[in-house]
Amino acid sequence: MNGVKLIKDVAVEGKRVFVRVDFNVPLDAQGNVSDETRIVAALPTIQFLLERGAKVILASHLGRPKGQVVAKYSLRPVAQTLATKLNQPILFLEDCIGAVVEEAVQAMAENSIVLLENLRFHTEEEANDLEFSKSLARLADVYVNDAFGTAHRAHASTVGMVAFVPQKAVGFLIEKELQYLEQKVGHPDRPFCVILGGAKVSDKIHVIDALLNKADRILIGGAMAYTFALAQGQTVGSSLVERDKVELALQLLQKAKSNEVALCLPVDTVATDKMDRERRTLGTLKTFHGSIDEGWEGVDIGPKTTEIYTKFIHEAKTILWNGPLGVFEIEASAAGSIKIAQAMAASTGTTIVGGGDCVKAIHQSGCAQQISFLSTGGGASLKLLEGKALPGLEALKQ
Ligand code: AMP
């Protein structure tokens, strides 16, 4: 796959296999893992290695301890959850480098697992420090990266150490991300329909620009739609806009025209006269067709837009969705995103959903099983969609 080896292509039998996983899980007030999704997602790679008699060394970051040992960011609770899931003991080590760690790894039996303490307890991890990278590399015969969410960062555990380990590959999670975000999006079954939402055009300019070379249709929602509305001479009331990006929105509309891509903007908007994000409440709601009046703030795509977008989703053979279509965190303005999630689920085409909010919308509407692929990496998936190289993947190229 683009010069990157897959885990099934390297010999792991009896080897010390260092796996960079994403165990950046939420913990509750008692310090227990409150959402196991990321741990469960890592199981196929871990089980594959165990079945082949590998010695599995797991490493991750958790939270932002900023190079300090911070008890609440310890990975110890993850060891317990993982042991229960695999029905096998996990040896938890209180550091990720050093003599004690090296001895423990040296003493590992085949089919056993070690979980290292939070990589970010050392500033050297995020600094991609050479000596720290070498110390991590000393633990491994084979390096496997299965942490897609950090593949766009050049850290010691994602880039620095890789050069010092003879064999390297991606795990099953990253393999799947590449299969969908690179291959399916790069060579889509057509029509290929993209839905983009979220707060800002500026965050997604490069993605829109890149997708204007690939998609047949792009459906815009969320607050970024208001910057496009301004560009078309409409008023947007007190909606969230980026006035300095209007020119850019115009350029994107122009590019869409010359590439013959249908760039669709909402035809109606649900707006409110008052939004309290903290209390998650809205005041009076009103639907505007076209311009939004002064004193009103757009919070969701309107029913007519939802209907039109649903029809486009239904017609498409490949559908990619990134970014919520409204203020999804507040129930009264989540309808657009939920209905789009349902339309994706009802599609018989390949459906790909990325970004935390959209994945939440999919789960909330109870249709995760009907989606072809839910991407786990926010920043990393946007970079990949922009067609940019991810340092963590470049490092793996032989
Ligand atoms: P992003 O991280 O760029 O995908 O943006 C997600 C955020 O966009 C969420 O927190 C939403 O509340 C926000 N958002 C979506 N639509 C709107 C809107 N119409 N007005 C304000 N914020 C919005």
Short mmCIF file of C-alpha atoms and ligand atoms in Angstrom, two decimals:
data_model
loop_
_atom_site.label_atom_id
_atom_site.label_comp_id
_atom_site.label_asym_id
_atom_site.label_seq_id
_atom_site.Cartn_x
_atom_site.Cartn_y
_atom_site.Cartn_z
CA MET A 1 0.00 0.00 0.00
CA ASN A 2 1.91 3.04 -1.29
CA GLY A 3 5.23 1.60 -0.14
CA VAL A 4 3.96 0.92 3.38
CA LYS A 5 3.97 -2.70 4.57
CA LEU A 6 0.93 -4.22 6.22
CA ILE A 7 1.21 -6.16 9.46
CA LYS A 8 0.46 -9.41 7.66
CA ASP A 9 3.50 -8.88 5.41
CA VAL A 10 6.13 -8.93 8.16
CA ALA A 11 7.44 -11.91 10.15
CA VAL A 12 6.45 -11.36 13.77
CA GLU A 13 6.76 -14.89 15.19
CA GLY A 14 8.67 -14.77 18.48
CA LYS A 15 9.68 -11.16 17.82
CA ARG A 16 9.42 -8.14 20.11
CA VAL A 17 6.76 -6.09 18.33
CA PHE A 18 6.38 -2.46 19.44
CA VAL A 19 2.88 -1.26 18.63
CA ARG A 20 2.09 2.47 18.75
CA VAL A 21 -1.60 2.38 19.66
CA ASP A 22 -4.11 5.12 20.42
CA PHE A 23 -5.18 4.53 24.01
CA ASN A 24 -5.98 8.21 24.56
CA VAL A 25 -9.25 7.23 26.25
CA PRO A 26 -11.52 9.24 28.54
CA LEU A 27 -11.32 8.40 32.26
CA ASP A 28 -14.07 9.04 34.84
CA ALA A 29 -13.66 10.79 38.21
CA GLN A 30 -12.56 7.49 39.79
CA GLY A 31 -9.87 7.05 37.12
CA ASN A 32 -11.64 4.21 35.31
CA VAL A 33 -11.88 4.00 31.53
CA SER A 34 -15.27 5.50 30.66
CA ASP A 35 -15.25 4.77 26.93
CA GLU A 36 -13.53 1.62 25.68
CA THR A 37 -13.97 2.31 21.95
CA ARG A 38 -10.27 2.93 21.24
CA ILE A 39 -9.17 -0.08 23.26
CA VAL A 40 -11.62 -2.34 21.45
CA ALA A 41 -10.48 -0.88 18.12
CA ALA A 42 -6.89 -1.93 18.83
CA LEU A 43 -7.79 -5.57 19.63
CA PRO A 44 -7.58 -7.04 16.08
CA THR A 45 -3.93 -5.99 15.70
CA ILE A 46 -3.03 -7.17 19.21
CA GLN A 47 -4.81 -10.51 18.77
CA PHE A 48 -3.19 -11.07 15.37
CA LEU A 49 0.24 -10.63 16.97
CA LEU A 50 -0.57 -12.87 19.95
CA GLU A 51 -1.81 -15.64 17.68
CA ARG A 52 1.60 -15.57 15.97
CA GLY A 53 3.56 -15.84 19.18
CA ALA A 54 4.84 -12.27 19.20
CA LYS A 55 5.91 -10.40 22.32
CA VAL A 56 3.62 -7.39 22.19
CA ILE A 57 4.82 -4.05 23.56
CA LEU A 58 2.05 -1.43 23.56
CA ALA A 59 2.76 2.30 23.75
CA SER A 60 0.44 5.31 23.70
CA HIS A 61 -0.09 8.80 24.96
CA LEU A 62 -3.01 9.83 27.17
CA GLY A 63 -4.11 13.45 27.61
CA ARG A 64 -1.66 16.34 27.69
CA PRO A 65 0.70 15.85 30.63
CA LYS A 66 3.25 18.16 28.92
CA GLY A 67 6.33 16.13 29.75
CA GLN A 68 5.48 15.68 33.46
CA VAL A 69 4.48 12.56 35.33
CA VAL A 70 0.81 13.32 36.08
CA ALA A 71 -1.00 10.55 37.95
CA LYS A 72 -4.39 11.21 36.34
CA TYR A 73 -2.86 10.60 32.90
CA SER A 74 -1.39 7.21 33.78
CA LEU A 75 -2.19 4.37 31.37
CA ARG A 76 -2.51 1.91 34.26
CA PRO A 77 -6.36 1.80 34.13
CA VAL A 78 -6.09 0.86 30.45
CA ALA A 79 -4.03 -2.22 31.39
CA GLN A 80 -6.95 -3.45 33.52
CA THR A 81 -9.52 -2.91 30.80
CA LEU A 82 -7.30 -4.57 28.21
CA ALA A 83 -6.60 -7.56 30.46
CA THR A 84 -10.34 -8.09 30.87
CA LYS A 85 -10.99 -7.78 27.14
CA LEU A 86 -8.25 -10.23 26.20
CA ASN A 87 -8.73 -12.46 29.22
CA GLN A 88 -4.99 -12.41 29.70
CA PRO A 89 -2.64 -10.67 32.15
CA ILE A 90 -0.95 -7.46 30.99
CA LEU A 91 2.34 -6.40 32.52
CA PHE A 92 2.13 -2.65 33.12
CA LEU A 93 5.48 -0.84 33.29
CA GLU A 94 5.79 2.48 35.10
CA ASP A 95 7.89 4.11 32.40
CA CYS A 96 8.36 3.74 28.67
CA ILE A 97 12.18 3.79 28.51
CA GLY A 98 15.13 2.90 30.73
CA ALA A 99 16.92 -0.11 32.17
CA VAL A 100 13.93 -1.51 34.11
CA VAL A 101 11.75 -1.36 31.01
CA GLU A 102 14.43 -2.96 28.83
CA GLU A 103 14.93 -5.82 31.31
CA ALA A 104 11.20 -6.46 31.56
CA VAL A 105 10.89 -6.56 27.77
CA GLN A 106 13.92 -8.84 27.49
CA ALA A 107 12.24 -11.27 29.90
CA MET A 108 8.97 -11.40 27.96
CA ALA A 109 7.60 -14.77 26.89
CA GLU A 110 5.95 -15.33 23.52
CA ASN A 111 2.22 -14.38 23.42
CA SER A 112 2.65 -11.95 26.27
CA ILE A 113 1.83 -8.25 26.50
CA VAL A 114 3.53 -5.30 28.09
CA LEU A 115 1.88 -1.87 28.30
CA LEU A 116 4.29 1.04 28.69
CA GLU A 117 3.46 4.15 30.73
CA ASN A 118 2.30 7.33 28.94
CA LEU A 119 4.87 8.37 26.31
CA ARG A 120 4.10 12.05 26.92
CA PHE A 121 5.38 11.88 30.50
CA HIS A 122 8.64 12.67 28.67
CA THR A 123 8.93 16.01 26.80
CA GLU A 124 11.21 14.15 24.38
CA GLU A 125 8.25 12.30 22.89
CA GLU A 126 6.60 15.34 21.29
CA ALA A 127 10.03 16.91 20.61
CA ASN A 128 10.90 13.84 18.53
CA ASP A 129 14.18 13.63 20.45
CA LEU A 130 16.87 11.42 18.93
CA GLU A 131 18.14 9.72 22.11
CA PHE A 132 14.60 9.11 23.37
CA SER A 133 13.71 7.64 19.96
CA LYS A 134 16.70 5.30 20.17
CA SER A 135 15.69 4.23 23.68
CA LEU A 136 12.21 3.30 22.44
CA ALA A 137 13.68 1.53 19.42
CA ARG A 138 15.89 -0.64 21.67
CA LEU A 139 12.70 -2.36 22.83
CA ALA A 140 11.70 -3.55 19.36
CA ASP A 141 12.53 -5.95 16.53
CA VAL A 142 9.41 -4.89 14.64
CA TYR A 143 7.59 -1.52 14.73
CA VAL A 144 3.86 -1.33 14.05
CA ASN A 145 1.91 1.92 13.91
CA ASP A 146 -1.81 1.54 14.55
CA ALA A 147 -2.50 5.03 15.95
CA PHE A 148 -4.00 6.87 13.00
CA GLY A 149 -5.03 9.88 15.11
CA THR A 150 -1.36 10.82 15.70
CA ALA A 151 0.01 9.81 12.28
CA HIS A 152 0.06 13.49 11.22
CA ARG A 153 2.46 14.32 14.07
CA ALA A 154 6.22 13.80 13.91
CA HIS A 155 6.83 12.50 17.42
CA ALA A 156 9.44 10.04 18.70
CA SER A 157 6.98 7.14 18.82
CA THR A 158 5.44 7.90 15.41
CA VAL A 159 8.52 9.01 13.43
CA GLY A 160 11.81 9.26 15.37
CA MET A 161 12.14 5.66 16.51
CA VAL A 162 11.03 4.11 13.23
CA ALA A 163 14.40 4.59 11.52
CA PHE A 164 16.07 2.48 14.20
CA VAL A 165 13.82 -0.57 13.95
CA PRO A 166 14.58 -3.03 11.11
CA GLN A 167 11.00 -4.11 10.30
CA LYS A 168 8.01 -1.77 10.16
CA ALA A 169 4.36 -1.90 9.17
CA VAL A 170 0.91 -0.45 9.78
CA GLY A 171 -1.68 -2.28 11.87
CA PHE A 172 -5.24 -3.12 10.83
CA LEU A 173 -6.73 0.20 11.96
CA ILE A 174 -4.46 2.33 9.80
CA GLU A 175 -4.77 -0.15 6.95
CA LYS A 176 -8.52 0.43 6.98
CA GLU A 177 -8.17 4.23 7.19
CA LEU A 178 -5.93 4.14 4.11
CA GLN A 179 -8.25 1.76 2.30
CA TYR A 180 -11.16 4.20 2.68
CA LEU A 181 -9.64 7.70 2.91
CA GLU A 182 -6.98 7.14 0.25
CA GLN A 183 -8.19 4.38 -2.04
CA LYS A 184 -11.99 4.70 -2.01
CA VAL A 185 -11.83 8.51 -2.01
CA GLY A 186 -9.02 8.50 -4.59
CA HIS A 187 -10.88 6.13 -6.93
CA PRO A 188 -14.53 6.54 -5.96
CA ASP A 189 -17.53 4.80 -7.46
CA ARG A 190 -19.54 7.66 -8.97
CA PRO A 191 -21.47 9.79 -8.31
CA PHE A 192 -19.17 10.77 -5.45
CA CYS A 193 -20.94 13.08 -3.00
CA VAL A 194 -19.12 14.93 -0.19
CA ILE A 195 -20.88 16.58 2.76
CA LEU A 196 -18.88 19.20 4.63
CA GLY A 197 -19.91 21.07 7.75
CA GLY A 198 -18.38 22.41 10.93
CA ALA A 199 -17.55 25.82 12.28
CA LYS A 200 -15.05 27.36 9.91
CA VAL A 201 -14.28 27.47 6.21
CA SER A 202 -10.67 28.26 7.12
CA ASP A 203 -10.20 24.81 8.75
CA LYS A 204 -11.38 23.03 5.63
CA ILE A 205 -10.23 25.20 2.73
CA HIS A 206 -7.57 22.74 1.66
CA VAL A 207 -9.95 19.80 1.96
CA ILE A 208 -12.61 21.55 -0.14
CA ASP A 209 -9.95 22.55 -2.65
CA ALA A 210 -8.61 18.98 -2.94
CA LEU A 211 -12.09 17.44 -3.10
CA LEU A 212 -13.09 19.83 -5.89
CA ASN A 213 -10.74 17.71 -8.00
CA LYS A 214 -12.40 14.44 -7.00
CA ALA A 215 -16.07 14.86 -6.06
CA ASP A 216 -19.10 15.18 -8.33
CA ARG A 217 -21.07 17.06 -5.70
CA ILE A 218 -20.20 18.87 -2.48
CA LEU A 219 -22.95 19.69 0.02
CA ILE A 220 -22.11 22.48 2.45
CA GLY A 221 -23.62 22.90 5.91
CA GLY A 222 -22.65 24.15 9.37
CA ALA A 223 -21.44 27.67 10.03
CA MET A 224 -19.09 27.57 7.04
CA ALA A 225 -22.19 27.84 4.83
CA TYR A 226 -22.69 31.44 6.03
CA THR A 227 -19.35 32.59 4.65
CA PHE A 228 -20.42 31.16 1.28
CA ALA A 229 -23.82 32.88 1.70
CA LEU A 230 -22.06 36.23 2.24
CA ALA A 231 -20.00 35.57 -0.87
CA GLN A 232 -23.25 35.24 -2.78
CA GLY A 233 -24.53 38.57 -1.51
CA GLN A 234 -26.92 37.26 1.15
CA THR A 235 -27.15 38.59 4.70
CA VAL A 236 -26.51 36.20 7.58
CA GLY A 237 -27.73 38.10 10.68
CA SER A 238 -25.50 37.35 13.66
CA SER A 239 -24.45 33.92 12.40
CA LEU A 240 -20.87 32.75 12.85
CA VAL A 241 -18.95 33.87 9.76
CA GLU A 242 -15.40 34.56 8.65
CA ARG A 243 -15.66 37.87 6.79
CA ASP A 244 -12.01 37.71 5.77
CA LYS A 245 -12.66 34.41 3.98
CA VAL A 246 -15.42 35.66 1.68
CA GLU A 247 -12.99 36.18 -1.20
CA LEU A 248 -11.74 32.64 -0.75
CA ALA A 249 -15.28 31.27 -0.71
CA LEU A 250 -15.82 33.04 -4.04
CA GLN A 251 -12.71 31.39 -5.46
CA LEU A 252 -13.94 27.97 -4.35
CA LEU A 253 -17.33 28.62 -5.99
CA GLN A 254 -15.47 29.61 -9.14
CA LYS A 255 -13.28 26.52 -9.07
CA ALA A 256 -16.36 24.34 -8.59
CA LYS A 257 -17.88 25.90 -11.69
CA SER A 258 -14.83 25.36 -13.86
CA ASN A 259 -14.37 21.78 -12.56
CA GLU A 260 -18.06 21.10 -13.14
CA VAL A 261 -18.55 20.10 -9.52
CA ALA A 262 -21.95 20.92 -8.01
CA LEU A 263 -21.12 22.93 -4.87
CA CYS A 264 -24.46 23.07 -3.06
CA LEU A 265 -25.34 25.57 -0.34
CA PRO A 266 -28.32 25.38 2.03
CA VAL A 267 -31.57 26.81 0.61
CA ASP A 268 -33.00 27.30 4.09
CA THR A 269 -31.59 27.78 7.58
CA VAL A 270 -32.95 27.27 11.07
CA ALA A 271 -31.96 30.30 13.16
CA THR A 272 -32.44 31.40 16.75
CA ASP A 273 -32.63 34.74 18.56
CA LYS A 274 -30.59 33.36 21.48
CA MET A 275 -28.10 30.55 21.94
CA ASP A 276 -26.59 29.42 25.25
CA ARG A 277 -23.95 26.83 24.43
CA GLU A 278 -23.16 26.17 28.07
CA ARG A 279 -26.75 25.38 29.06
CA ARG A 280 -27.37 23.87 25.64
CA THR A 281 -30.48 25.93 25.03
CA LEU A 282 -31.85 28.00 22.17
CA GLY A 283 -34.44 30.79 22.23
CA THR A 284 -37.12 31.14 19.57
CA LEU A 285 -36.47 29.23 16.33
CA LYS A 286 -37.29 30.53 12.87
CA THR A 287 -36.58 29.15 9.40
CA PHE A 288 -35.17 31.55 6.80
CA HIS A 289 -35.15 30.89 3.06
CA GLY A 290 -32.09 32.71 1.71
CA SER A 291 -30.93 35.75 3.71
CA ILE A 292 -31.10 35.68 7.52
CA ASP A 293 -32.50 38.76 9.31
CA GLU A 294 -30.51 40.92 11.71
CA GLY A 295 -30.61 39.55 15.28
CA TRP A 296 -30.93 35.93 14.16
CA GLU A 297 -28.17 33.34 14.25
CA GLY A 298 -28.12 30.29 11.97
CA VAL A 299 -27.85 27.05 13.93
CA ASP A 300 -28.85 24.25 11.54
CA ILE A 301 -29.71 23.46 7.93
CA GLY A 302 -33.44 23.82 7.28
CA PRO A 303 -35.95 21.08 6.37
CA LYS A 304 -35.91 21.81 2.63
CA THR A 305 -32.10 21.59 2.54
CA THR A 306 -32.24 18.35 4.51
CA GLU A 307 -34.66 16.96 1.96
CA ILE A 308 -32.51 17.99 -1.01
CA TYR A 309 -29.28 16.70 0.58
CA THR A 310 -30.98 13.40 1.46
CA LYS A 311 -31.94 12.96 -2.19
CA PHE A 312 -28.35 13.62 -3.33
CA ILE A 313 -27.02 11.13 -0.77
CA HIS A 314 -29.52 8.58 -2.04
CA GLU A 315 -28.29 9.03 -5.63
CA ALA A 316 -24.58 8.75 -4.82
CA LYS A 317 -22.44 5.60 -4.87
CA THR A 318 -19.70 7.01 -2.62
CA ILE A 319 -20.50 9.44 0.19
CA LEU A 320 -18.00 11.14 2.47
CA TRP A 321 -19.12 13.24 5.44
CA ASN A 322 -16.98 15.49 7.64
CA GLY A 323 -18.25 18.15 10.05
CA PRO A 324 -21.72 18.61 11.61
CA LEU A 325 -24.35 20.55 9.68
CA GLY A 326 -25.50 22.55 12.68
CA VAL A 327 -24.84 23.18 16.38
CA PHE A 328 -25.12 19.49 16.95
CA GLU A 329 -24.34 19.69 20.69
CA ILE A 330 -27.77 21.29 21.32
CA GLU A 331 -30.66 18.93 20.70
CA ALA A 332 -32.88 21.59 19.10
CA SER A 333 -30.29 22.20 16.38
CA ALA A 334 -29.10 18.61 15.88
CA ALA A 335 -31.92 17.56 13.54
CA GLY A 336 -30.06 18.32 10.30
CA SER A 337 -27.00 16.29 11.32
CA ILE A 338 -29.12 13.39 12.63
CA LYS A 339 -31.21 13.24 9.43
CA ILE A 340 -28.06 13.28 7.30
CA ALA A 341 -26.67 10.44 9.47
CA GLN A 342 -29.86 8.48 8.79
CA ALA A 343 -29.64 9.17 5.07
CA MET A 344 -26.04 7.91 5.06
CA ALA A 345 -27.15 4.76 6.88
CA ALA A 346 -29.89 4.13 4.33
CA SER A 347 -27.48 4.47 1.41
CA THR A 348 -26.46 1.35 -0.51
CA GLY A 349 -23.21 3.04 -1.58
CA THR A 350 -19.90 3.24 0.25
CA THR A 351 -20.34 5.59 3.22
CA ILE A 352 -17.40 7.18 5.02
CA VAL A 353 -17.76 9.38 8.08
CA GLY A 354 -14.97 11.34 9.73
CA GLY A 355 -14.58 13.79 12.59
CA GLY A 356 -15.70 13.34 16.19
CA ASP A 357 -19.02 15.21 15.89
CA CYS A 358 -20.23 13.29 12.84
CA VAL A 359 -19.23 9.97 14.35
CA LYS A 360 -21.24 11.02 17.45
CA ALA A 361 -24.22 11.91 15.23
CA ILE A 362 -24.00 8.48 13.64
CA HIS A 363 -23.93 6.73 17.03
CA GLN A 364 -26.71 8.95 18.36
CA SER A 365 -28.96 8.03 15.48
CA GLY A 366 -28.21 4.36 16.19
CA CYS A 367 -26.99 3.55 12.70
CA ALA A 368 -23.24 2.98 13.10
CA GLN A 369 -23.58 -0.60 11.84
CA GLN A 370 -24.92 0.60 8.48
CA ILE A 371 -21.94 2.89 7.76
CA SER A 372 -19.11 1.41 5.69
CA PHE A 373 -16.37 3.18 7.62
CA LEU A 374 -16.12 5.50 10.64
CA SER A 375 -12.75 7.24 10.62
CA THR A 376 -10.99 7.69 13.96
CA GLY A 377 -8.57 10.50 13.19
CA GLY A 378 -9.68 14.13 13.05
CA GLY A 379 -6.59 16.07 11.98
CA ALA A 380 -4.97 13.05 10.34
CA SER A 381 -7.99 12.26 8.19
CA LEU A 382 -8.30 15.89 7.02
CA LYS A 383 -4.60 15.87 6.06
CA LEU A 384 -5.06 12.65 4.12
CA LEU A 385 -8.13 14.04 2.33
CA GLU A 386 -6.10 17.12 1.44
CA GLY A 387 -3.72 14.72 -0.28
CA LYS A 388 -0.90 15.63 2.12
CA ALA A 389 1.71 13.15 3.33
CA LEU A 390 1.41 12.04 6.97
CA PRO A 391 4.82 11.96 8.71
CA GLY A 392 3.88 8.77 10.56
CA LEU A 393 3.21 6.99 7.27
CA GLU A 394 6.14 8.49 5.39
CA ALA A 395 8.44 7.13 8.12
CA LEU A 396 7.18 3.62 7.40
CA LYS A 397 8.02 3.68 3.72
CA GLN A 398 10.84 1.25 3.04
P1 AMP B 1 -15.49 21.35 13.20
O1 AMP B 1 -14.62 21.02 14.38
O2 AMP B 1 -14.92 22.41 12.31
O3 AMP B 1 -15.99 20.14 12.48
O4 AMP B 1 -16.73 22.11 13.82
C1 AMP B 1 -17.58 21.50 14.74
C2 AMP B 1 -18.34 22.59 15.43
O5 AMP B 1 -19.06 23.34 14.48
C3 AMP B 1 -19.35 22.07 16.40
O6 AMP B 1 -18.95 22.42 17.69
C4 AMP B 1 -20.64 22.79 16.02
O7 AMP B 1 -21.34 23.31 17.13
C5 AMP B 1 -20.13 23.92 15.16
N1 AMP B 1 -21.20 24.40 14.26
C6 AMP B 1 -21.82 23.73 13.29
N2 AMP B 1 -22.79 24.50 12.73
C7 AMP B 1 -22.74 25.70 13.36
C8 AMP B 1 -23.49 26.90 13.26
N3 AMP B 1 -24.47 27.01 12.37
N4 AMP B 1 -23.17 27.93 14.09
C9 AMP B 1 -22.20 27.80 15.00
N5 AMP B 1 -21.45 26.68 15.14
C10 AMP B 1 -21.72 25.64 14.35
#
